[in-house]
Each structure stands twice: as C-alpha cells, then as structure tokens.
Amino acid sequence: MQPPLIPLSDGVGIVRETGPGVTDLKPGDRVAPCFFQNWEGGPPPEDLEAGRLGGPLDGVLATHRVFPSRGVLRVPDHLTDAEAATLPCAGVTAWSALFGERPVRPGERVLILGSGGVALMAILLARTAGAETIVTTSSPERAAKLSALGADHVIDRSAKPDWAAEARRLTGGRGVDRVLELGGAATLGHAIRATRTGAQIILIGNVTGNTAELFLPAILTRQLALRSVSVGSKDQFAALTRAIDRHALRPVVAARHAFDAAPDAFRALEAGEAFGNLCIDIAASG
Ligand SMILES: NC(=O)c1ccc[n+]([C@@H]2O[C@H](COP(=O)([O-])OP(=O)(O)OC[C@H]3O[C@@H](n4cnc5c(N)ncnc54)[C@H](OP(=O)(O)O)[C@@H]3O)[C@@H](O)[C@H]2O)c1
C-alpha cells in the first residue's frame, strides 16, 4: 500500500445526499460499502484487486465518503452500527466459504480454525444452516466464549496440540466435511489430516505464514477439494444481509474506540487481544 491512504474496508454510515439518477438509495438510508467496489456478482473481474477498499482505493476511516450507489448496500435494521460495520469483509468472507460453491448442508461437520472475525461469523452462519461446528482456539477463556456463542465442539489447542486428531475423534473417526482454513502455513497440513474422503478445504487465511509444505498423498487419496475465497461479490453481500435479517443474527463486537484513538484499535488488533471485531466510532470524536 502506498500512503497517503485512508485505511479500512469495513464500516457503516448514513446516506447524506444522492446524486442525479440514483433511485435505489435515499438520504437517511444506513449502508455499508462493498469490500470490492468492482465485483457485483458472478465470477470476479480480472482487475479485482484494483477495486479493494482500504488499498488501493481509499477506505472508510473518515467522516464522509463518496461512493457510487452500486458500491454500497443497505444493512439490516436490527443491527447496531458497530455490528453492521463488521459485515463487508469478515461477514462476506464467512458467507462465501460456507455458501459459495458446494453450499453447506444441514448435519455437515465444519472445522473452523481460531476465533478471529471470520471464524466468529462462520460459527453463527454454519449453526444457522444446521451444520455441526468444531472450532479450535488458544485458551480455556476463549473456548468458553466460543461455546457460549454456540459452537458445538471447541478444541483448546493449548491443552490438545494434536487438534486434528481430536477433530477426527469428534466425528467418530470419519473426519470433517469442510474446513475453514484460516491458519495458513502451520495449520494446513494438520487441517488435511482432520478431513474425510471427498471433503473440501476452504483456503482463507495465512495467520501463521505464507508457505506451506504439503503431503500430497493425503490430498490425492482423499480426493480433497481445495478452493480459496477472496471475500465476495455484492450479490454475496446481499445474500448475507438477507440471512442475517431473516435469522436476527448478531455479529460479535469486542470493543469500541473513538476516532481520535484509532491507533489504539490497530495496536489491539496487532496484539491479537480482541475476541470479536474492533470498532472505531467516528461519531465519538472531538
Ligand atoms: N481470503 C479472504 O477473503 C479473507 C478475508 C478476511 C480475512 N482473511 C484472512 O483470514 C485470517 C483471519 O482473519 P480474521 O480477521 O478473521 O482473524 P484475526 O482477527 O486476524 O484472528 C486470527 C485468529 O487466528 C487464530 N490463530 C492465531 N494463531 C493460530 C495458530 N497458530 N493456529 C490456529 N489459529 C491461530 C487466533 O484465534 P485463537 O486464539 O482462538 O486460536 C486469532 O484470533 C487472516 O489471515 C486474514 O488475513 C482472508
């Protein structure tokens, strides 16, 4: 990213004014921006990365922004501003991983790694779809919070370092149907061990690094499908908001910081302290 740049892709705001010819939005509507300003639906465009908010396009850590009307979407009324602001990246990514190609089915066993923003949203959505969730985490405190959120099984990897074997055990030795792979280099090989024949691994994150060494026979003999997700389109965002509305789901917000204290939010993010999304409240500033 080349500064100067307004950071952040995710936010929510009120429409103040619309330009000539805008018929689908009016002043007062509460909207969130699409993570990719150039991906309305179908397969991603060739120049996808050029349309990403928060770099290379200016993001939303600002009091006022101008968007094309096709670049924003109304958010569900029951959500607070902070909850609605979590949707464009974490929400849409979880949605794409579960309901993109080969949508999740009731009874499917889904292994979700960690308790970051994408994982927490995935737990809510997978549970709503009737899937059985197995979630890994790093401490007993986080494990308790994940259980309270509705995770069916939580594996505390500080107590059970071989979490892949534990995930298999929880499926009666068969293996999970789907993995939301958020860990990257250090977790992918283990995630593969946790799967059943014909399972799919959705590659999403690289929290532990970018370069993974894989034992190919495990992938080949189990006929695993590996596919990646890059957030999602406006159509997928719209589908997510309908599901959130219909099931009155509430994303997890960890903490709110005032606009003037935005650097504190970035520090907390870097330290990995938060359980849930961090919110910077632009109205709460000097
Ligand atoms: N492809 C996409 O479209 C897309 C979209 C959004 C984010 N991402 C990527 O997805 C990843 C997660 O992002 P996020 O914002 O949801 O989460 P985040 O806030 O960055 O948190 C990541 C979580 O990973 C877990 N973790 C840390 N070290 C781990 C390890 N060694 N093994 C397993 N889990 C570990 C931690 O949970 P515990 O402490 O509970 O284990 C932590 O809360 C990032 O790499 C991000 O860049 C990709």
PDB file of C-alpha atoms and ligand atoms in Angstrom, residues 35-36 89-90 93 113-120 136-139 142 146 157 163 181-183 186-187 203-208 228-232 269 272 274-277, ligand 1:
ATOM      1  CA  PHE A  35     -15.159  -4.685   0.053  1.00  0.00           C
ATOM      2  CA  PHE A  36     -14.591  -4.933  -3.717  1.00  0.00           C
ATOM      3  CA  CYS A  89     -15.079  -8.294   4.945  1.00  0.00           C
ATOM      4  CA  ALA A  90     -15.426 -10.774   7.840  1.00  0.00           C
ATOM      5  CA  THR A  93     -15.824 -13.989   3.650  1.00  0.00           C
ATOM      6  CA  LEU A 113      -9.796 -22.502  12.921  1.00  0.00           C
ATOM      7  CA  GLY A 114      -9.431 -19.813  15.573  1.00  0.00           C
ATOM      8  CA  SER A 115     -11.641 -17.087  16.962  1.00  0.00           C
ATOM      9  CA  GLY A 116     -10.964 -14.167  14.603  1.00  0.00           C
ATOM     10  CA  GLY A 117     -13.665 -12.095  12.942  1.00  0.00           C
ATOM     11  CA  VAL A 118     -14.233 -14.503  10.034  1.00  0.00           C
ATOM     12  CA  ALA A 119     -14.379 -17.533  12.346  1.00  0.00           C
ATOM     13  CA  LEU A 120     -16.926 -15.963  14.699  1.00  0.00           C
ATOM     14  CA  THR A 136     -10.111 -24.616  17.574  1.00  0.00           C
ATOM     15  CA  THR A 137      -8.822 -21.924  19.910  1.00  0.00           C
ATOM     16  CA  SER A 138      -5.833 -20.969  22.058  1.00  0.00           C
ATOM     17  CA  SER A 139      -7.080 -20.791  25.652  1.00  0.00           C
ATOM     18  CA  ARG A 142     -11.705 -18.269  24.537  1.00  0.00           C
ATOM     19  CA  LEU A 146     -16.925 -19.884  21.714  1.00  0.00           C
ATOM     20  CA  ARG A 157      -5.164 -26.342  21.288  1.00  0.00           C
ATOM     21  CA  TRP A 163      -6.284 -30.759  17.366  1.00  0.00           C
ATOM     22  CA  GLU A 181      -8.638 -22.828   6.843  1.00  0.00           C
ATOM     23  CA  LEU A 182      -7.695 -19.520   8.418  1.00  0.00           C
ATOM     24  CA  GLY A 183      -4.323 -20.506   9.890  1.00  0.00           C
ATOM     25  CA  ALA A 186       1.432 -24.035  10.077  1.00  0.00           C
ATOM     26  CA  THR A 187      -2.121 -25.372  10.129  1.00  0.00           C
ATOM     27  CA  LEU A 203      -8.323 -21.598   1.996  1.00  0.00           C
ATOM     28  CA  ILE A 204      -8.973 -18.227   3.584  1.00  0.00           C
ATOM     29  CA  GLY A 205      -6.173 -17.013   5.828  1.00  0.00           C
ATOM     30  CA  ASN A 206      -2.449 -17.039   6.459  1.00  0.00           C
ATOM     31  CA  VAL A 207      -2.229 -16.093  10.144  1.00  0.00           C
ATOM     32  CA  THR A 208       0.771 -18.435  10.671  1.00  0.00           C
ATOM     33  CA  SER A 228      -9.838 -20.325  -1.987  1.00  0.00           C
ATOM     34  CA  VAL A 229     -12.053 -17.436  -1.097  1.00  0.00           C
ATOM     35  CA  SER A 230     -11.402 -13.735  -1.553  1.00  0.00           C
ATOM     36  CA  VAL A 231     -14.179 -12.013   0.411  1.00  0.00           C
ATOM     37  CA  GLY A 232     -17.033 -11.986  -2.142  1.00  0.00           C
ATOM     38  CA  LEU A 269      -5.591  -5.817  16.610  1.00  0.00           C
ATOM     39  CA  GLY A 272      -4.444 -10.286  18.997  1.00  0.00           C
ATOM     40  CA  ALA A 274      -9.722  -8.942  20.971  1.00  0.00           C
ATOM     41  CA  PHE A 275     -12.460 -11.549  20.823  1.00  0.00           C
ATOM     42  CA  GLY A 276     -14.615 -10.165  18.039  1.00  0.00           C
ATOM     43  CA  ASN A 277     -14.331  -7.226  15.718  1.00  0.00           C
TER      44      ASN A 277
HETATM   45  N1  LIG B   1      -9.440 -14.714   1.947  1.00  0.00           N
HETATM   46  C1  LIG B   1     -10.230 -13.763   2.406  1.00  0.00           C
HETATM   47  O1  LIG B   1     -11.178 -13.341   1.748  1.00  0.00           O
HETATM   48  C2  LIG B   1     -10.013 -13.233   3.779  1.00  0.00           C
HETATM   49  C3  LIG B   1     -10.931 -12.347   4.351  1.00  0.00           C
HETATM   50  C4  LIG B   1     -10.731 -11.929   5.665  1.00  0.00           C
HETATM   51  C5  LIG B   1      -9.599 -12.359   6.361  1.00  0.00           C
HETATM   52  N2  LIG B   1      -8.715 -13.178   5.738  1.00  0.00           N
HETATM   53  C6  LIG B   1      -7.560 -13.715   6.461  1.00  0.00           C
HETATM   54  O2  LIG B   1      -8.076 -14.678   7.378  1.00  0.00           O
HETATM   55  C7  LIG B   1      -7.250 -14.717   8.539  1.00  0.00           C
HETATM   56  C8  LIG B   1      -8.112 -14.490   9.776  1.00  0.00           C
HETATM   57  O3  LIG B   1      -8.584 -13.160   9.754  1.00  0.00           O
HETATM   58  P1  LIG B   1      -9.596 -12.634  10.880  1.00  0.00           P
HETATM   59  O4  LIG B   1      -9.667 -11.170  10.695  1.00  0.00           O
HETATM   60  O5  LIG B   1     -10.794 -13.453  10.916  1.00  0.00           O
HETATM   61  O6  LIG B   1      -8.869 -13.056  12.194  1.00  0.00           O
HETATM   62  P2  LIG B   1      -7.832 -12.330  13.154  1.00  0.00           P
HETATM   63  O7  LIG B   1      -8.544 -11.316  13.918  1.00  0.00           O
HETATM   64  O8  LIG B   1      -6.595 -11.964  12.394  1.00  0.00           O
HETATM   65  O9  LIG B   1      -7.541 -13.546  14.133  1.00  0.00           O
HETATM   66  C9  LIG B   1      -6.932 -14.670  13.718  1.00  0.00           C
HETATM   67  C10 LIG B   1      -7.186 -15.783  14.714  1.00  0.00           C
HETATM   68  O10 LIG B   1      -6.339 -16.849  14.316  1.00  0.00           O
HETATM   69  C11 LIG B   1      -6.141 -17.674  15.425  1.00  0.00           C
HETATM   70  N3  LIG B   1      -4.764 -18.156  15.429  1.00  0.00           N
HETATM   71  C12 LIG B   1      -3.645 -17.461  15.731  1.00  0.00           C
HETATM   72  N4  LIG B   1      -2.578 -18.283  15.672  1.00  0.00           N
HETATM   73  C13 LIG B   1      -3.049 -19.503  15.326  1.00  0.00           C
HETATM   74  C14 LIG B   1      -2.451 -20.778  15.129  1.00  0.00           C
HETATM   75  N5  LIG B   1      -1.131 -20.959  15.278  1.00  0.00           N
HETATM   76  N6  LIG B   1      -3.238 -21.821  14.792  1.00  0.00           N
HETATM   77  C15 LIG B   1      -4.573 -21.650  14.644  1.00  0.00           C
HETATM   78  N7  LIG B   1      -5.210 -20.477  14.834  1.00  0.00           N
HETATM   79  C16 LIG B   1      -4.447 -19.421  15.159  1.00  0.00           C
HETATM   80  C17 LIG B   1      -6.434 -16.851  16.680  1.00  0.00           C
HETATM   81  O11 LIG B   1      -7.574 -17.446  17.304  1.00  0.00           O
HETATM   82  P3  LIG B   1      -7.403 -18.345  18.618  1.00  0.00           P
HETATM   83  O12 LIG B   1      -6.564 -17.560  19.555  1.00  0.00           O
HETATM   84  O13 LIG B   1      -8.795 -18.550  19.057  1.00  0.00           O
HETATM   85  O14 LIG B   1      -6.755 -19.631  18.145  1.00  0.00           O
HETATM   86  C18 LIG B   1      -6.814 -15.471  16.135  1.00  0.00           C
HETATM   87  O15 LIG B   1      -7.886 -14.892  16.813  1.00  0.00           O
HETATM   88  C19 LIG B   1      -6.166 -13.679   8.307  1.00  0.00           C
HETATM   89  O16 LIG B   1      -5.027 -14.313   7.754  1.00  0.00           O
HETATM   90  C20 LIG B   1      -6.777 -12.732   7.299  1.00  0.00           C
HETATM   91  O17 LIG B   1      -5.807 -12.054   6.532  1.00  0.00           O
HETATM   92  C21 LIG B   1      -8.894 -13.624   4.494  1.00  0.00           C
END
